[in-house]
PDB file of C-alpha atoms in Angstrom:
ATOM      1  CA  ALA A   1     117.470  77.022 107.419  1.00 67.00           C
ATOM      2  CA  ALA A   2     114.315  78.759 108.515  1.00 80.00           C
ATOM      3  CA  GLY A   3     112.011  79.878 105.754  1.00 93.00           C
ATOM      4  CA  VAL A   4     108.966  82.081 105.483  1.00 96.00           C
ATOM      5  CA  ILE A   5     106.016  80.336 107.087  1.00 97.00           C
ATOM      6  CA  GLN A   6     102.508  80.956 105.857  1.00 98.00           C
ATOM      7  CA  SER A   7      99.279  79.707 107.330  1.00 97.00           C
ATOM      8  CA  PRO A   8      96.897  78.297 106.541  1.00 98.00           C
ATOM      9  CA  ARG A   9      98.164  76.586 103.401  1.00 97.00           C
ATOM     10  CA  HIS A  10      94.647  76.063 102.125  1.00 97.00           C
ATOM     11  CA  LEU A  11      91.472  77.918 102.958  1.00 97.00           C
ATOM     12  CA  ILE A  12      87.952  77.572 101.608  1.00 98.00           C
ATOM     13  CA  LYS A  13      85.440  80.320 102.218  1.00 98.00           C
ATOM     14  CA  GLU A  14      82.014  81.329 101.025  1.00 97.00           C
ATOM     15  CA  LYS A  15      81.264  84.622  99.300  1.00 97.00           C
ATOM     16  CA  ARG A  16      80.964  87.553 101.662  1.00 97.00           C
ATOM     17  CA  GLU A  17      82.901  85.746 104.389  1.00 98.00           C
ATOM     18  CA  THR A  18      86.127  86.958 105.971  1.00 98.00           C
ATOM     19  CA  ALA A  19      89.554  85.342 105.822  1.00 98.00           C
ATOM     20  CA  THR A  20      92.834  85.986 107.594  1.00 98.00           C
ATOM     21  CA  LEU A  21      96.194  84.833 106.312  1.00 98.00           C
ATOM     22  CA  LYS A  22      99.298  84.806 108.443  1.00 98.00           C
ATOM     23  CA  CYS A  23     102.945  85.183 107.554  1.00 98.00           C
ATOM     24  CA  TYR A  24     105.968  84.551 109.726  1.00 97.00           C
ATOM     25  CA  PRO A  25     109.098  86.003 108.110  1.00 96.00           C
ATOM     26  CA  ILE A  26     112.568  84.605 108.326  1.00 95.00           C
ATOM     27  CA  PRO A  27     114.150  85.616 111.670  1.00 93.00           C
ATOM     28  CA  ARG A  28     115.804  89.042 111.524  1.00 88.00           C
ATOM     29  CA  HIS A  29     113.935  89.930 108.334  1.00 89.00           C
ATOM     30  CA  ASP A  30     112.027  93.095 109.053  1.00 86.00           C
ATOM     31  CA  THR A  31     110.448  93.678 105.649  1.00 90.00           C
ATOM     32  CA  VAL A  32     107.373  91.739 104.593  1.00 94.00           C
ATOM     33  CA  TYR A  33     105.583  91.731 101.242  1.00 95.00           C
ATOM     34  CA  TRP A  34     102.216  90.311 100.228  1.00 97.00           C
ATOM     35  CA  TYR A  35     101.466  89.162  96.688  1.00 97.00           C
ATOM     36  CA  GLN A  36      98.345  87.721  95.073  1.00 97.00           C
ATOM     37  CA  GLN A  37      98.706  85.226  92.236  1.00 95.00           C
ATOM     38  CA  GLY A  38      95.686  84.128  90.246  1.00 91.00           C
ATOM     39  CA  PRO A  39      95.746  80.927  88.163  1.00 86.00           C
ATOM     40  CA  GLY A  40      98.302  81.256  85.376  1.00 85.00           C
ATOM     41  CA  GLN A  41      98.997  84.838  86.369  1.00 90.00           C
ATOM     42  CA  ASP A  42     102.024  86.702  87.593  1.00 92.00           C
ATOM     43  CA  PRO A  43     102.240  87.648  91.263  1.00 95.00           C
ATOM     44  CA  GLN A  44     100.559  90.984  91.880  1.00 95.00           C
ATOM     45  CA  PHE A  45     102.006  93.186  94.586  1.00 95.00           C
ATOM     46  CA  LEU A  46      99.498  94.001  97.312  1.00 97.00           C
ATOM     47  CA  ILE A  47     101.289  95.691 100.183  1.00 96.00           C
ATOM     48  CA  SER A  48     104.567  95.788 102.078  1.00 93.00           C
ATOM     49  CA  PHE A  49     105.740  96.585 105.574  1.00 94.00           C
ATOM     50  CA  TYR A  50     109.034  97.652 107.052  1.00 90.00           C
ATOM     51  CA  GLU A  51     109.592  97.822 110.779  1.00 89.00           C
ATOM     52  CA  LYS A  52     105.866  97.379 111.413  1.00 90.00           C
ATOM     53  CA  MET A  53     104.910 100.333 109.226  1.00 93.00           C
ATOM     54  CA  GLN A  54     103.312 100.130 105.814  1.00 92.00           C
ATOM     55  CA  SER A  55     106.015 100.940 103.300  1.00 90.00           C
ATOM     56  CA  ASP A  56     104.253 100.591  99.958  1.00 89.00           C
ATOM     57  CA  LYS A  57     100.865  99.725  98.583  1.00 91.00           C
ATOM     58  CA  GLY A  58      99.871  98.159  95.314  1.00 92.00           C
ATOM     59  CA  SER A  59      96.650  96.833  93.876  1.00 87.00           C
ATOM     60  CA  ILE A  60      95.118  95.868  97.186  1.00 93.00           C
ATOM     61  CA  PRO A  61      91.309  96.127  97.353  1.00 95.00           C
ATOM     62  CA  ASP A  62      89.786  98.308 100.041  1.00 96.00           C
ATOM     63  CA  ARG A  63      88.197  95.135 101.428  1.00 97.00           C
ATOM     64  CA  PHE A  64      91.660  93.918 102.322  1.00 97.00           C
ATOM     65  CA  SER A  65      93.852  95.170 105.140  1.00 97.00           C
ATOM     66  CA  ALA A  66      97.141  94.077 106.551  1.00 97.00           C
ATOM     67  CA  GLN A  67      99.500  94.815 109.360  1.00 96.00           C
ATOM     68  CA  GLN A  68     102.853  93.818 110.739  1.00 96.00           C
ATOM     69  CA  PHE A  69     103.080  93.067 114.425  1.00 95.00           C
ATOM     70  CA  SER A  70     105.776  93.668 117.015  1.00 94.00           C
ATOM     71  CA  ASP A  71     107.229  90.191 116.424  1.00 93.00           C
ATOM     72  CA  TYR A  72     107.371  91.043 112.680  1.00 93.00           C
ATOM     73  CA  HIS A  73     104.764  88.531 111.647  1.00 95.00           C
ATOM     74  CA  SER A  74     102.125  89.899 109.325  1.00 97.00           C
ATOM     75  CA  GLU A  75      98.462  89.209 108.730  1.00 98.00           C
ATOM     76  CA  LEU A  76      96.370  89.858 105.650  1.00 98.00           C
ATOM     77  CA  ASN A  77      92.694  90.322 106.415  1.00 98.00           C
ATOM     78  CA  MET A  78      90.181  89.936 103.618  1.00 98.00           C
ATOM     79  CA  SER A  79      86.526  90.780 104.079  1.00 97.00           C
ATOM     80  CA  SER A  80      83.417  90.509 101.906  1.00 98.00           C
ATOM     81  CA  LEU A  81      85.148  87.831  99.890  1.00 98.00           C
ATOM     82  CA  GLU A  82      84.367  87.597  96.205  1.00 97.00           C
ATOM     83  CA  LEU A  83      84.847  84.737  93.773  1.00 97.00           C
ATOM     84  CA  GLY A  84      87.651  86.704  92.144  1.00 96.00           C
ATOM     85  CA  ASP A  85      89.628  86.663  95.364  1.00 97.00           C
ATOM     86  CA  SER A  86      90.372  82.984  94.805  1.00 97.00           C
ATOM     87  CA  ALA A  87      94.124  82.894  94.361  1.00 97.00           C
ATOM     88  CA  LEU A  88      97.443  81.994  95.861  1.00 97.00           C
ATOM     89  CA  TYR A  89      98.601  84.555  98.373  1.00 98.00           C
ATOM     90  CA  PHE A  90     102.321  84.742  98.875  1.00 97.00           C
ATOM     91  CA  CYS A  91     104.210  86.397 101.624  1.00 97.00           C
ATOM     92  CA  ALA A  92     107.859  87.263 101.158  1.00 95.00           C
ATOM     93  CA  SER A  93     110.409  88.644 103.558  1.00 94.00           C
ATOM     94  CA  SER A  94     113.657  90.471 103.090  1.00 89.00           C
ATOM     95  CA  PRO A  95     116.532  91.383 105.357  1.00 84.00           C
ATOM     96  CA  ASP A  96     116.957  94.693 103.596  1.00 76.00           C
ATOM     97  CA  LYS A  97     115.354  98.008 104.241  1.00 67.00           C
ATOM     98  CA  ALA A  98     112.423  98.692 102.004  1.00 57.00           C
ATOM     99  CA  GLY A  99     113.306 100.615  98.904  1.00 57.00           C
ATOM    100  CA  THR A 100     116.972  99.665  98.882  1.00 63.00           C
ATOM    101  CA  ASN A 101     116.674  98.121  95.488  1.00 59.00           C
ATOM    102  CA  THR A 102     117.241  94.476  96.185  1.00 63.00           C
ATOM    103  CA  GLY A 103     115.548  91.431  94.796  1.00 60.00           C
ATOM    104  CA  GLU A 104     116.396  89.095  97.597  1.00 80.00           C
ATOM    105  CA  LEU A 105     112.818  88.374  98.506  1.00 88.00           C
ATOM    106  CA  PHE A 106     112.336  85.038 100.193  1.00 92.00           C
ATOM    107  CA  PHE A 107     108.892  83.688  99.457  1.00 95.00           C
ATOM    108  CA  GLY A 108     106.746  81.361 101.501  1.00 96.00           C
ATOM    109  CA  GLU A 109     104.890  78.407 100.028  1.00 95.00           C
ATOM    110  CA  GLY A 110     101.731  80.461  99.753  1.00 97.00           C
ATOM    111  CA  SER A 111      98.177  80.225 101.044  1.00 98.00           C
ATOM    112  CA  ARG A 112      95.614  79.012  98.560  1.00 97.00           C
ATOM    113  CA  LEU A 113      92.272  80.718  99.058  1.00 98.00           C
ATOM    114  CA  THR A 114      89.214  79.316  97.352  1.00 97.00           C
ATOM    115  CA  VAL A 115      86.025  81.337  97.496  1.00 98.00           C
ATOM    116  CA  LEU A 116      82.852  79.406  96.683  1.00 96.00           C
TER     117      LEU A 116
ATOM    118  CA  GLY B   1     100.929 101.822  81.854  1.00 35.00           C
ATOM    119  CA  GLU B   2     104.046 100.608  83.566  1.00 40.00           C
ATOM    120  CA  SER B   3     104.381  96.891  83.201  1.00 46.00           C
ATOM    121  CA  VAL B   4     106.828  94.118  82.738  1.00 54.00           C
ATOM    122  CA  GLY B   5     105.932  91.370  80.341  1.00 48.00           C
ATOM    123  CA  LEU B   6     107.239  88.337  78.538  1.00 43.00           C
ATOM    124  CA  HIS B   7     107.074  87.534  74.857  1.00 48.00           C
ATOM    125  CA  LEU B   8     106.346  83.799  74.996  1.00 51.00           C
ATOM    126  CA  PRO B   9     104.116  81.964  77.452  1.00 85.00           C
ATOM    127  CA  THR B  10     105.756  78.554  76.860  1.00 91.00           C
ATOM    128  CA  LEU B  11     109.244  77.542  75.815  1.00 93.00           C
ATOM    129  CA  SER B  12     110.186  73.949  75.033  1.00 95.00           C
ATOM    130  CA  VAL B  13     113.866  73.099  75.076  1.00 96.00           C
ATOM    131  CA  GLN B  14     115.759  69.869  74.575  1.00 96.00           C
ATOM    132  CA  GLU B  15     117.580  68.669  77.639  1.00 96.00           C
ATOM    133  CA  GLY B  16     121.192  69.753  77.440  1.00 96.00           C
ATOM    134  CA  ASP B  17     120.490  72.692  75.143  1.00 97.00           C
ATOM    135  CA  ASN B  18     120.648  76.313  76.193  1.00 97.00           C
ATOM    136  CA  SER B  19     117.446  78.161  77.044  1.00 96.00           C
ATOM    137  CA  ILE B  20     116.796  81.817  76.433  1.00 96.00           C
ATOM    138  CA  ILE B  21     113.829  83.477  78.101  1.00 96.00           C
ATOM    139  CA  ASN B  22     113.009  87.020  77.105  1.00 94.00           C
ATOM    140  CA  CYS B  23     111.352  89.896  78.882  1.00 94.00           C
ATOM    141  CA  ALA B  24     110.317  93.401  77.882  1.00 93.00           C
ATOM    142  CA  TYR B  25     109.702  96.198  80.332  1.00 90.00           C
ATOM    143  CA  SER B  26     108.138  99.583  79.823  1.00 83.00           C
ATOM    144  CA  ASN B  27     109.048 101.573  82.928  1.00 89.00           C
ATOM    145  CA  SER B  28     112.087 103.607  81.901  1.00 89.00           C
ATOM    146  CA  ALA B  29     112.668 104.481  85.561  1.00 90.00           C
ATOM    147  CA  SER B  30     113.279 100.848  86.471  1.00 91.00           C
ATOM    148  CA  ASP B  31     116.888 100.385  87.449  1.00 90.00           C
ATOM    149  CA  TYR B  32     116.956  96.957  88.976  1.00 91.00           C
ATOM    150  CA  PHE B  33     115.817  93.696  87.443  1.00 93.00           C
ATOM    151  CA  ILE B  34     115.407  90.244  88.832  1.00 93.00           C
ATOM    152  CA  TRP B  35     114.640  86.799  87.489  1.00 95.00           C
ATOM    153  CA  TYR B  36     112.573  84.419  89.589  1.00 96.00           C
ATOM    154  CA  LYS B  37     111.861  80.744  89.133  1.00 97.00           C
ATOM    155  CA  GLN B  38     108.577  79.297  90.312  1.00 96.00           C
ATOM    156  CA  GLU B  39     108.097  75.577  90.513  1.00 94.00           C
ATOM    157  CA  SER B  40     104.641  74.092  90.716  1.00 90.00           C
ATOM    158  CA  GLY B  41     103.026  74.663  94.104  1.00 86.00           C
ATOM    159  CA  LYS B  42     105.891  76.774  95.392  1.00 92.00           C
ATOM    160  CA  GLY B  43     106.699  80.395  95.859  1.00 94.00           C
ATOM    161  CA  PRO B  44     108.993  82.288  93.473  1.00 95.00           C
ATOM    162  CA  GLN B  45     112.689  81.705  94.022  1.00 95.00           C
ATOM    163  CA  PHE B  46     115.359  84.315  93.316  1.00 93.00           C
ATOM    164  CA  ILE B  47     117.719  83.314  90.490  1.00 95.00           C
ATOM    165  CA  ILE B  48     119.791  86.298  89.495  1.00 95.00           C
ATOM    166  CA  ASP B  49     119.576  90.065  89.395  1.00 93.00           C
ATOM    167  CA  ILE B  50     121.124  92.914  87.468  1.00 94.00           C
ATOM    168  CA  ARG B  51     121.334  96.637  87.991  1.00 92.00           C
ATOM    169  CA  SER B  52     120.870  99.162  85.239  1.00 92.00           C
ATOM    170  CA  ASN B  53     124.539 100.163  85.241  1.00 93.00           C
ATOM    171  CA  MET B  54     125.391  96.705  83.913  1.00 95.00           C
ATOM    172  CA  ASP B  55     124.443  94.917  80.710  1.00 96.00           C
ATOM    173  CA  LYS B  56     125.448  91.402  81.645  1.00 97.00           C
ATOM    174  CA  ARG B  57     125.740  89.345  84.760  1.00 97.00           C
ATOM    175  CA  GLN B  58     126.620  85.704  85.120  1.00 97.00           C
ATOM    176  CA  GLY B  59     125.758  83.177  87.747  1.00 94.00           C
ATOM    177  CA  GLN B  60     126.032  79.455  87.941  1.00 93.00           C
ATOM    178  CA  ARG B  61     124.674  78.230  84.573  1.00 96.00           C
ATOM    179  CA  VAL B  62     122.621  81.401  84.215  1.00 98.00           C
ATOM    180  CA  THR B  63     123.324  84.705  82.533  1.00 98.00           C
ATOM    181  CA  VAL B  64     121.141  87.789  82.498  1.00 97.00           C
ATOM    182  CA  LEU B  65     121.480  90.344  79.721  1.00 98.00           C
ATOM    183  CA  LEU B  66     120.040  93.828  79.910  1.00 97.00           C
ATOM    184  CA  ASN B  67     119.488  96.107  76.946  1.00 96.00           C
ATOM    185  CA  LYS B  68     118.290  99.433  78.273  1.00 92.00           C
ATOM    186  CA  THR B  69     118.014 100.957  74.823  1.00 93.00           C
ATOM    187  CA  VAL B  70     115.159  98.668  73.870  1.00 94.00           C
ATOM    188  CA  LYS B  71     114.063  97.902  77.444  1.00 93.00           C
ATOM    189  CA  HIS B  72     114.699  94.223  77.145  1.00 95.00           C
ATOM    190  CA  LEU B  73     116.269  91.621  79.348  1.00 94.00           C
ATOM    191  CA  SER B  74     116.857  87.952  78.911  1.00 97.00           C
ATOM    192  CA  LEU B  75     117.735  84.957  80.994  1.00 97.00           C
ATOM    193  CA  GLN B  76     120.036  82.372  79.512  1.00 98.00           C
ATOM    194  CA  ILE B  77     120.242  78.945  81.090  1.00 98.00           C
ATOM    195  CA  ALA B  78     123.131  76.801  79.968  1.00 97.00           C
ATOM    196  CA  ALA B  79     122.815  73.034  79.539  1.00 97.00           C
ATOM    197  CA  THR B  80     119.172  72.950  80.529  1.00 97.00           C
ATOM    198  CA  GLN B  81     118.282  70.188  82.959  1.00 96.00           C
ATOM    199  CA  PRO B  82     114.951  68.588  83.911  1.00 95.00           C
ATOM    200  CA  GLY B  83     115.115  70.441  87.215  1.00 96.00           C
ATOM    201  CA  ASP B  84     114.940  73.709  85.303  1.00 97.00           C
ATOM    202  CA  SER B  85     111.304  73.019  84.428  1.00 96.00           C
ATOM    203  CA  ALA B  86     109.365  75.867  85.982  1.00 96.00           C
ATOM    204  CA  VAL B  87     107.745  79.192  85.258  1.00 96.00           C
ATOM    205  CA  TYR B  88     110.224  82.018  84.996  1.00 97.00           C
ATOM    206  CA  PHE B  89     109.319  85.601  85.823  1.00 95.00           C
ATOM    207  CA  CYS B  90     111.240  88.757  85.243  1.00 95.00           C
ATOM    208  CA  ALA B  91     110.600  91.485  87.755  1.00 93.00           C
ATOM    209  CA  GLU B  92     111.602  95.080  88.110  1.00 92.00           C
ATOM    210  CA  ASN B  93     112.130  97.655  90.772  1.00 89.00           C
ATOM    211  CA  GLU B  94     112.661 101.371  90.785  1.00 85.00           C
ATOM    212  CA  MET B  95     115.163 102.835  93.244  1.00 78.00           C
ATOM    213  CA  GLY B  96     113.380 104.174  96.267  1.00 76.00           C
ATOM    214  CA  ASP B  97     110.268 102.190  95.455  1.00 81.00           C
ATOM    215  CA  ASP B  98     109.671  99.255  97.707  1.00 79.00           C
ATOM    216  CA  LYS B  99     107.690  96.995  95.474  1.00 86.00           C
ATOM    217  CA  ILE B 100     109.004  94.394  93.070  1.00 89.00           C
ATOM    218  CA  ILE B 101     106.743  94.239  90.012  1.00 91.00           C
ATOM    219  CA  PHE B 102     106.486  90.897  88.280  1.00 93.00           C
ATOM    220  CA  GLY B 103     105.981  90.383  84.573  1.00 91.00           C
ATOM    221  CA  LYS B 104     104.058  87.601  82.888  1.00 86.00           C
ATOM    222  CA  GLY B 105     105.751  84.249  83.303  1.00 91.00           C
ATOM    223  CA  THR B 106     107.228  81.904  80.741  1.00 94.00           C
ATOM    224  CA  ARG B 107     106.844  78.213  81.314  1.00 94.00           C
ATOM    225  CA  LEU B 108     110.020  76.333  80.480  1.00 96.00           C
ATOM    226  CA  HIS B 109     109.359  72.778  79.371  1.00 95.00           C
ATOM    227  CA  ILE B 110     112.280  70.378  79.059  1.00 95.00           C
ATOM    228  CA  LEU B 111     112.108  67.756  76.334  1.00 93.00           C
ATOM    229  CA  PRO B 112     113.870  64.439  77.031  1.00 88.00           C
TER     230      PRO B 112
END
């Protein structure tokens, strides 16, 4: 069965550089979530999209932006990278409308960002 | 502030025994709770969920208990197996709110 695809799986950047992470949801899933997970930490909600519109926003820095495209894939853009941005970034998709109170989030394998 | 957290960072259980992982939440408006399992190098995987109008729900080898009075939920794993080794997160959601908020994880370690 198709799963959530994230790319790249690993990314190494220098401070102040820019990074872009991509997420391809499961087919027919129109809700996408982005989470950031630091070492030994719980996943922190960043932002979500439903039908290409931002549906909710969490602790996402102003240096970060994201969007969902017409084919439902999503990209997380991170600028002016800081050492503290080093983390695993997970994308999850769901077949349900945002806010319908369901936990069936299907997570990708994550993108590991290392900022040097 | 609103948060979901776990009491113990690590739980060691003998193979074959039952495991109980606990979670406390503070957002009284939360009405939907989920347990996720995260294996090393992988994304969280949905295990079981429960809505606030229930106090118990059973799945295959897993049971979730919800005590709204003390804002506590637990995950019980029966006959723990080596494949159950992972970090377990409880998470919560408030109706109408899109985001799923994760609590601090508990690492389940299986002893041979």
